[in-house]
Amino acid sequence: VFYGLTRPLVDGLIRAGVAPSLITTVGTLLVVASAVAFGVGEVRLGGLLSLLSGVVDTLDGAVARANGQVTKFGAFYDSTLDRVGDGATFMGIAVFYLLAPPGSVVYREPAIIISMVAIIASLLVSYARARAEGLGIDCKVGLVQRAERIIGLGLASLLVGAGPRGLVLEGIVAVLAVASIITVVQRFVFVYRATNGS
């Protein structure tokens, strides 16, 4: 359904001669803007920009495939900038808790730590898949991938904001951090079984 809805936009980008790498760059700028918005306390705006970056992130690959512009460098460029997005968003949230006025958030230090754990876990999710694919193993298993993280964080932030004293945002990040850790474990198990531990 999503690809059907975005197909006219993909066709328009192709007609306009927009390169997939430019779309990838715009998506990354949006996610960095999202991180900045989170960092300065504009949580709903951060959620909106995060969702927009996720939509743009699907367009580069679609344009490349539809226009016969799929390249190894393009895949590398897209994957690398996606990792920037993974880290930047949670970093922005950590900055939000770090700079929050005294008394405005309940658990400042735990929220910062949870955000840092979420950064590492989200990067490990992507790395585990990439390393497995380097070994010739298609490793798309697991509880949450990048799309689920973007939708979960972006939609909740847009609709609810940080919540009373920052508790809702902290809860969302904690759930995503735990889910990402579970995903990493699932991928470890999957690759172990696929390789028979050798």
PDB file of C-alpha atoms in Angstrom:
ATOM      1  CA  VAL A   1       0.000   0.000   0.000  1.00  0.00           C
ATOM      2  CA  PHE A   2       2.776   2.411   0.957  1.00  0.00           C
ATOM      3  CA  TYR A   3       4.711   1.842  -2.252  1.00  0.00           C
ATOM      4  CA  GLY A   4       1.506   2.226  -4.245  1.00  0.00           C
ATOM      5  CA  LEU A   5       0.825   5.580  -2.580  1.00  0.00           C
ATOM      6  CA  THR A   6       4.357   6.862  -3.139  1.00  0.00           C
ATOM      7  CA  ARG A   7       4.640   5.633  -6.741  1.00  0.00           C
ATOM      8  CA  PRO A   8       3.438   8.966  -8.248  1.00  0.00           C
ATOM      9  CA  LEU A   9       6.084  10.771  -6.192  1.00  0.00           C
ATOM     10  CA  VAL A  10       8.739   8.313  -7.372  1.00  0.00           C
ATOM     11  CA  ASP A  11       7.661   8.844 -10.994  1.00  0.00           C
ATOM     12  CA  GLY A  12       7.789  12.617 -10.505  1.00  0.00           C
ATOM     13  CA  LEU A  13      11.323  12.436  -9.091  1.00  0.00           C
ATOM     14  CA  ILE A  14      12.420  10.321 -12.052  1.00  0.00           C
ATOM     15  CA  ARG A  15      10.894  12.771 -14.543  1.00  0.00           C
ATOM     16  CA  ALA A  16      12.644  15.630 -12.751  1.00  0.00           C
ATOM     17  CA  GLY A  17      15.965  13.810 -13.053  1.00  0.00           C
ATOM     18  CA  VAL A  18      16.578  13.733  -9.289  1.00  0.00           C
ATOM     19  CA  ALA A  19      19.466  11.399  -8.460  1.00  0.00           C
ATOM     20  CA  PRO A  20      18.907   8.735  -5.760  1.00  0.00           C
ATOM     21  CA  SER A  21      22.001   9.967  -3.899  1.00  0.00           C
ATOM     22  CA  LEU A  22      20.455  13.429  -3.606  1.00  0.00           C
ATOM     23  CA  ILE A  23      17.304  11.907  -2.111  1.00  0.00           C
ATOM     24  CA  THR A  24      19.468   9.982   0.359  1.00  0.00           C
ATOM     25  CA  THR A  25      21.237  13.198   1.338  1.00  0.00           C
ATOM     26  CA  VAL A  26      17.945  15.069   1.850  1.00  0.00           C
ATOM     27  CA  GLY A  27      16.656  12.219   4.026  1.00  0.00           C
ATOM     28  CA  THR A  28      19.774  12.413   6.180  1.00  0.00           C
ATOM     29  CA  LEU A  29      19.474  16.196   6.526  1.00  0.00           C
ATOM     30  CA  LEU A  30      15.882  15.703   7.670  1.00  0.00           C
ATOM     31  CA  VAL A  31      16.869  13.194  10.325  1.00  0.00           C
ATOM     32  CA  VAL A  32      19.679  15.476  11.538  1.00  0.00           C
ATOM     33  CA  ALA A  33      17.135  18.320  11.703  1.00  0.00           C
ATOM     34  CA  SER A  34      14.918  15.957  13.678  1.00  0.00           C
ATOM     35  CA  ALA A  35      17.764  15.337  16.128  1.00  0.00           C
ATOM     36  CA  VAL A  36      18.295  19.087  16.532  1.00  0.00           C
ATOM     37  CA  ALA A  37      14.559  19.584  17.132  1.00  0.00           C
ATOM     38  CA  PHE A  38      14.585  16.904  19.828  1.00  0.00           C
ATOM     39  CA  GLY A  39      17.689  18.445  21.361  1.00  0.00           C
ATOM     40  CA  VAL A  40      16.144  21.905  21.727  1.00  0.00           C
ATOM     41  CA  GLY A  41      12.931  20.481  23.183  1.00  0.00           C
ATOM     42  CA  GLU A  42      10.713  20.625  20.079  1.00  0.00           C
ATOM     43  CA  VAL A  43       9.728  16.989  20.492  1.00  0.00           C
ATOM     44  CA  ARG A  44       6.641  16.993  18.258  1.00  0.00           C
ATOM     45  CA  LEU A  45       8.583  18.667  15.462  1.00  0.00           C
ATOM     46  CA  GLY A  46      11.344  16.124  15.980  1.00  0.00           C
ATOM     47  CA  GLY A  47       8.819  13.327  15.589  1.00  0.00           C
ATOM     48  CA  LEU A  48       7.389  14.853  12.417  1.00  0.00           C
ATOM     49  CA  LEU A  49      10.819  15.339  10.837  1.00  0.00           C
ATOM     50  CA  SER A  50      11.777  11.800  11.802  1.00  0.00           C
ATOM     51  CA  LEU A  51       8.711  10.414  10.024  1.00  0.00           C
ATOM     52  CA  LEU A  52       9.403  12.569   6.956  1.00  0.00           C
ATOM     53  CA  SER A  53      12.986  11.313   6.861  1.00  0.00           C
ATOM     54  CA  GLY A  54      11.666   7.759   6.937  1.00  0.00           C
ATOM     55  CA  VAL A  55       9.405   8.439   3.952  1.00  0.00           C
ATOM     56  CA  VAL A  56      12.261  10.049   2.006  1.00  0.00           C
ATOM     57  CA  ASP A  57      14.489   7.107   2.936  1.00  0.00           C
ATOM     58  CA  THR A  58      12.191   4.754   1.017  1.00  0.00           C
ATOM     59  CA  LEU A  59      12.232   6.933  -2.096  1.00  0.00           C
ATOM     60  CA  ASP A  60      15.927   6.739  -2.974  1.00  0.00           C
ATOM     61  CA  GLY A  61      15.889   2.987  -3.417  1.00  0.00           C
ATOM     62  CA  ALA A  62      12.577   3.082  -5.266  1.00  0.00           C
ATOM     63  CA  VAL A  63      13.873   5.715  -7.701  1.00  0.00           C
ATOM     64  CA  ALA A  64      17.129   3.830  -8.202  1.00  0.00           C
ATOM     65  CA  ARG A  65      15.348   0.552  -8.972  1.00  0.00           C
ATOM     66  CA  ALA A  66      12.687   2.072 -11.204  1.00  0.00           C
ATOM     67  CA  ASN A  67      15.231   4.122 -13.149  1.00  0.00           C
ATOM     68  CA  GLY A  68      17.921   1.455 -13.425  1.00  0.00           C
ATOM     69  CA  GLN A  69      20.337   3.451 -11.269  1.00  0.00           C
ATOM     70  CA  VAL A  70      21.136   0.807  -8.664  1.00  0.00           C
ATOM     71  CA  THR A  71      24.882   0.906  -7.932  1.00  0.00           C
ATOM     72  CA  LYS A  72      27.160  -0.595  -5.307  1.00  0.00           C
ATOM     73  CA  PHE A  73      28.306   2.848  -4.219  1.00  0.00           C
ATOM     74  CA  GLY A  74      24.694   4.020  -3.962  1.00  0.00           C
ATOM     75  CA  ALA A  75      23.902   1.120  -1.635  1.00  0.00           C
ATOM     76  CA  PHE A  76      27.004   1.881   0.423  1.00  0.00           C
ATOM     77  CA  TYR A  77      26.170   5.607   0.576  1.00  0.00           C
ATOM     78  CA  ASP A  78      22.580   4.937   1.620  1.00  0.00           C
ATOM     79  CA  SER A  79      23.521   2.405   4.273  1.00  0.00           C
ATOM     80  CA  THR A  80      26.240   4.613   5.747  1.00  0.00           C
ATOM     81  CA  LEU A  81      24.018   7.685   6.010  1.00  0.00           C
ATOM     82  CA  ASP A  82      21.265   5.547   7.546  1.00  0.00           C
ATOM     83  CA  ARG A  83      23.656   4.859  10.419  1.00  0.00           C
ATOM     84  CA  VAL A  84      24.091   8.612  10.880  1.00  0.00           C
ATOM     85  CA  GLY A  85      20.325   8.829  11.236  1.00  0.00           C
ATOM     86  CA  ASP A  86      20.197   5.976  13.751  1.00  0.00           C
ATOM     87  CA  GLY A  87      22.703   7.660  16.030  1.00  0.00           C
ATOM     88  CA  ALA A  88      21.630  11.270  15.546  1.00  0.00           C
ATOM     89  CA  THR A  89      18.023  10.825  16.613  1.00  0.00           C
ATOM     90  CA  PHE A  90      18.798   9.212  19.953  1.00  0.00           C
ATOM     91  CA  MET A  91      21.660  11.660  20.500  1.00  0.00           C
ATOM     92  CA  GLY A  92      19.206  14.516  20.069  1.00  0.00           C
ATOM     93  CA  ILE A  93      16.920  12.933  22.659  1.00  0.00           C
ATOM     94  CA  ALA A  94      19.843  12.543  25.082  1.00  0.00           C
ATOM     95  CA  VAL A  95      20.624  16.252  24.621  1.00  0.00           C
ATOM     96  CA  PHE A  96      16.965  17.064  25.314  1.00  0.00           C
ATOM     97  CA  TYR A  97      17.196  15.372  28.716  1.00  0.00           C
ATOM     98  CA  LEU A  98      20.632  16.821  29.394  1.00  0.00           C
ATOM     99  CA  LEU A  99      19.482  20.417  28.786  1.00  0.00           C
ATOM    100  CA  ALA A 100      15.988  20.108  30.285  1.00  0.00           C
ATOM    101  CA  PRO A 101      15.373  22.691  33.042  1.00  0.00           C
ATOM    102  CA  PRO A 102      15.584  21.328  36.612  1.00  0.00           C
ATOM    103  CA  GLY A 103      12.322  19.691  37.642  1.00  0.00           C
ATOM    104  CA  SER A 104      10.947  19.476  34.114  1.00  0.00           C
ATOM    105  CA  VAL A 105      11.903  15.798  33.714  1.00  0.00           C
ATOM    106  CA  VAL A 106      11.704  13.031  36.291  1.00  0.00           C
ATOM    107  CA  TYR A 107      14.636  10.764  35.507  1.00  0.00           C
ATOM    108  CA  ARG A 108      17.302  12.850  33.788  1.00  0.00           C
ATOM    109  CA  GLU A 109      20.350  10.578  34.191  1.00  0.00           C
ATOM    110  CA  PRO A 110      18.539   7.280  33.452  1.00  0.00           C
ATOM    111  CA  ALA A 111      16.978   8.850  30.346  1.00  0.00           C
ATOM    112  CA  ILE A 112      20.408   9.911  29.053  1.00  0.00           C
ATOM    113  CA  ILE A 113      21.838   6.445  29.709  1.00  0.00           C
ATOM    114  CA  ILE A 114      18.864   4.772  28.011  1.00  0.00           C
ATOM    115  CA  SER A 115      19.359   7.023  24.979  1.00  0.00           C
ATOM    116  CA  MET A 116      23.013   6.015  24.761  1.00  0.00           C
ATOM    117  CA  VAL A 117      22.076   2.335  25.005  1.00  0.00           C
ATOM    118  CA  ALA A 118      19.528   2.898  22.223  1.00  0.00           C
ATOM    119  CA  ILE A 119      22.256   4.408  20.016  1.00  0.00           C
ATOM    120  CA  ILE A 120      24.545   1.405  20.446  1.00  0.00           C
ATOM    121  CA  ALA A 121      21.739  -1.142  20.101  1.00  0.00           C
ATOM    122  CA  SER A 122      20.304   0.418  16.941  1.00  0.00           C
ATOM    123  CA  LEU A 123      23.741   0.533  15.324  1.00  0.00           C
ATOM    124  CA  LEU A 124      24.354  -3.103  16.283  1.00  0.00           C
ATOM    125  CA  VAL A 125      21.055  -4.145  14.697  1.00  0.00           C
ATOM    126  CA  SER A 126      22.171  -2.714  11.379  1.00  0.00           C
ATOM    127  CA  TYR A 127      25.762  -3.914  11.711  1.00  0.00           C
ATOM    128  CA  ALA A 128      24.688  -7.490  12.469  1.00  0.00           C
ATOM    129  CA  ARG A 129      22.626  -7.597   9.286  1.00  0.00           C
ATOM    130  CA  ALA A 130      25.368  -6.005   7.172  1.00  0.00           C
ATOM    131  CA  ARG A 131      28.057  -8.344   8.532  1.00  0.00           C
ATOM    132  CA  ALA A 132      25.830 -11.371   7.963  1.00  0.00           C
ATOM    133  CA  GLU A 133      25.146 -10.281   4.391  1.00  0.00           C
ATOM    134  CA  GLY A 134      28.909  -9.933   3.938  1.00  0.00           C
ATOM    135  CA  LEU A 135      29.063 -13.648   4.775  1.00  0.00           C
ATOM    136  CA  GLY A 136      26.342 -14.379   2.240  1.00  0.00           C
ATOM    137  CA  ILE A 137      23.539 -14.753   4.807  1.00  0.00           C
ATOM    138  CA  ASP A 138      20.281 -12.844   4.374  1.00  0.00           C
ATOM    139  CA  CYS A 139      19.645 -11.679   7.938  1.00  0.00           C
ATOM    140  CA  LYS A 140      16.426  -9.661   8.094  1.00  0.00           C
ATOM    141  CA  VAL A 141      15.110 -11.412  11.189  1.00  0.00           C
ATOM    142  CA  GLY A 142      14.341  -9.718  14.466  1.00  0.00           C
ATOM    143  CA  LEU A 143      11.807  -7.760  16.434  1.00  0.00           C
ATOM    144  CA  VAL A 144      12.592  -4.254  15.162  1.00  0.00           C
ATOM    145  CA  GLN A 145      14.424  -2.908  12.145  1.00  0.00           C
ATOM    146  CA  ARG A 146      15.020   0.704  11.164  1.00  0.00           C
ATOM    147  CA  ALA A 147      11.487   1.263   9.861  1.00  0.00           C
ATOM    148  CA  GLU A 148       9.907   0.133  13.132  1.00  0.00           C
ATOM    149  CA  ARG A 149      12.210   2.418  15.113  1.00  0.00           C
ATOM    150  CA  ILE A 150      11.379   5.419  12.935  1.00  0.00           C
ATOM    151  CA  ILE A 151       7.631   4.812  13.047  1.00  0.00           C
ATOM    152  CA  GLY A 152       7.562   3.964  16.751  1.00  0.00           C
ATOM    153  CA  LEU A 153       9.573   6.983  17.829  1.00  0.00           C
ATOM    154  CA  GLY A 154       8.334   9.440  15.206  1.00  0.00           C
ATOM    155  CA  LEU A 155       4.622   8.731  15.484  1.00  0.00           C
ATOM    156  CA  ALA A 156       4.534   8.640  19.276  1.00  0.00           C
ATOM    157  CA  SER A 157       6.624  11.826  19.556  1.00  0.00           C
ATOM    158  CA  LEU A 158       4.425  13.620  17.044  1.00  0.00           C
ATOM    159  CA  LEU A 159       1.183  12.643  18.755  1.00  0.00           C
ATOM    160  CA  VAL A 160       2.183  12.826  22.427  1.00  0.00           C
ATOM    161  CA  GLY A 161       5.388  14.843  22.603  1.00  0.00           C
ATOM    162  CA  ALA A 162       7.661  14.125  25.546  1.00  0.00           C
ATOM    163  CA  GLY A 163       4.688  13.525  27.830  1.00  0.00           C
ATOM    164  CA  PRO A 164       4.372  14.618  31.466  1.00  0.00           C
ATOM    165  CA  ARG A 165       7.883  15.455  32.737  1.00  0.00           C
ATOM    166  CA  GLY A 166       9.426  13.615  29.809  1.00  0.00           C
ATOM    167  CA  LEU A 167       8.192  10.182  30.853  1.00  0.00           C
ATOM    168  CA  VAL A 168       6.494   9.188  27.591  1.00  0.00           C
ATOM    169  CA  LEU A 169       9.531   9.909  25.422  1.00  0.00           C
ATOM    170  CA  GLU A 170      11.799   8.144  27.877  1.00  0.00           C
ATOM    171  CA  GLY A 171       9.488   5.129  27.869  1.00  0.00           C
ATOM    172  CA  ILE A 172       9.458   4.984  24.071  1.00  0.00           C
ATOM    173  CA  VAL A 173      13.246   5.129  23.899  1.00  0.00           C
ATOM    174  CA  ALA A 174      13.520   2.442  26.591  1.00  0.00           C
ATOM    175  CA  VAL A 175      11.164   0.126  24.686  1.00  0.00           C
ATOM    176  CA  LEU A 176      13.087   0.674  21.442  1.00  0.00           C
ATOM    177  CA  ALA A 177      16.406   0.089  23.205  1.00  0.00           C
ATOM    178  CA  VAL A 178      15.212  -3.212  24.693  1.00  0.00           C
ATOM    179  CA  ALA A 179      13.597  -4.275  21.417  1.00  0.00           C
ATOM    180  CA  SER A 180      16.823  -3.485  19.546  1.00  0.00           C
ATOM    181  CA  ILE A 181      18.879  -5.533  22.013  1.00  0.00           C
ATOM    182  CA  ILE A 182      16.473  -8.449  21.526  1.00  0.00           C
ATOM    183  CA  THR A 183      16.843  -8.039  17.757  1.00  0.00           C
ATOM    184  CA  VAL A 184      20.632  -8.187  18.015  1.00  0.00           C
ATOM    185  CA  VAL A 185      20.381 -11.417  20.026  1.00  0.00           C
ATOM    186  CA  GLN A 186      17.924 -12.862  17.494  1.00  0.00           C
ATOM    187  CA  ARG A 187      20.346 -12.100  14.676  1.00  0.00           C
ATOM    188  CA  PHE A 188      23.253 -13.629  16.562  1.00  0.00           C
ATOM    189  CA  VAL A 189      21.229 -16.820  17.018  1.00  0.00           C
ATOM    190  CA  PHE A 190      20.096 -16.799  13.389  1.00  0.00           C
ATOM    191  CA  VAL A 191      23.630 -16.452  12.028  1.00  0.00           C
ATOM    192  CA  TYR A 192      24.950 -19.037  14.481  1.00  0.00           C
ATOM    193  CA  ARG A 193      22.393 -21.538  13.235  1.00  0.00           C
ATOM    194  CA  ALA A 194      22.973 -20.609   9.586  1.00  0.00           C
ATOM    195  CA  THR A 195      26.714 -21.193   9.959  1.00  0.00           C
ATOM    196  CA  ASN A 196      26.432 -24.106  12.428  1.00  0.00           C
ATOM    197  CA  GLY A 197      28.674 -22.073  14.687  1.00  0.00           C
ATOM    198  CA  SER A 198      31.637 -22.405  12.338  1.00  0.00           C
TER     199      SER A 198
END
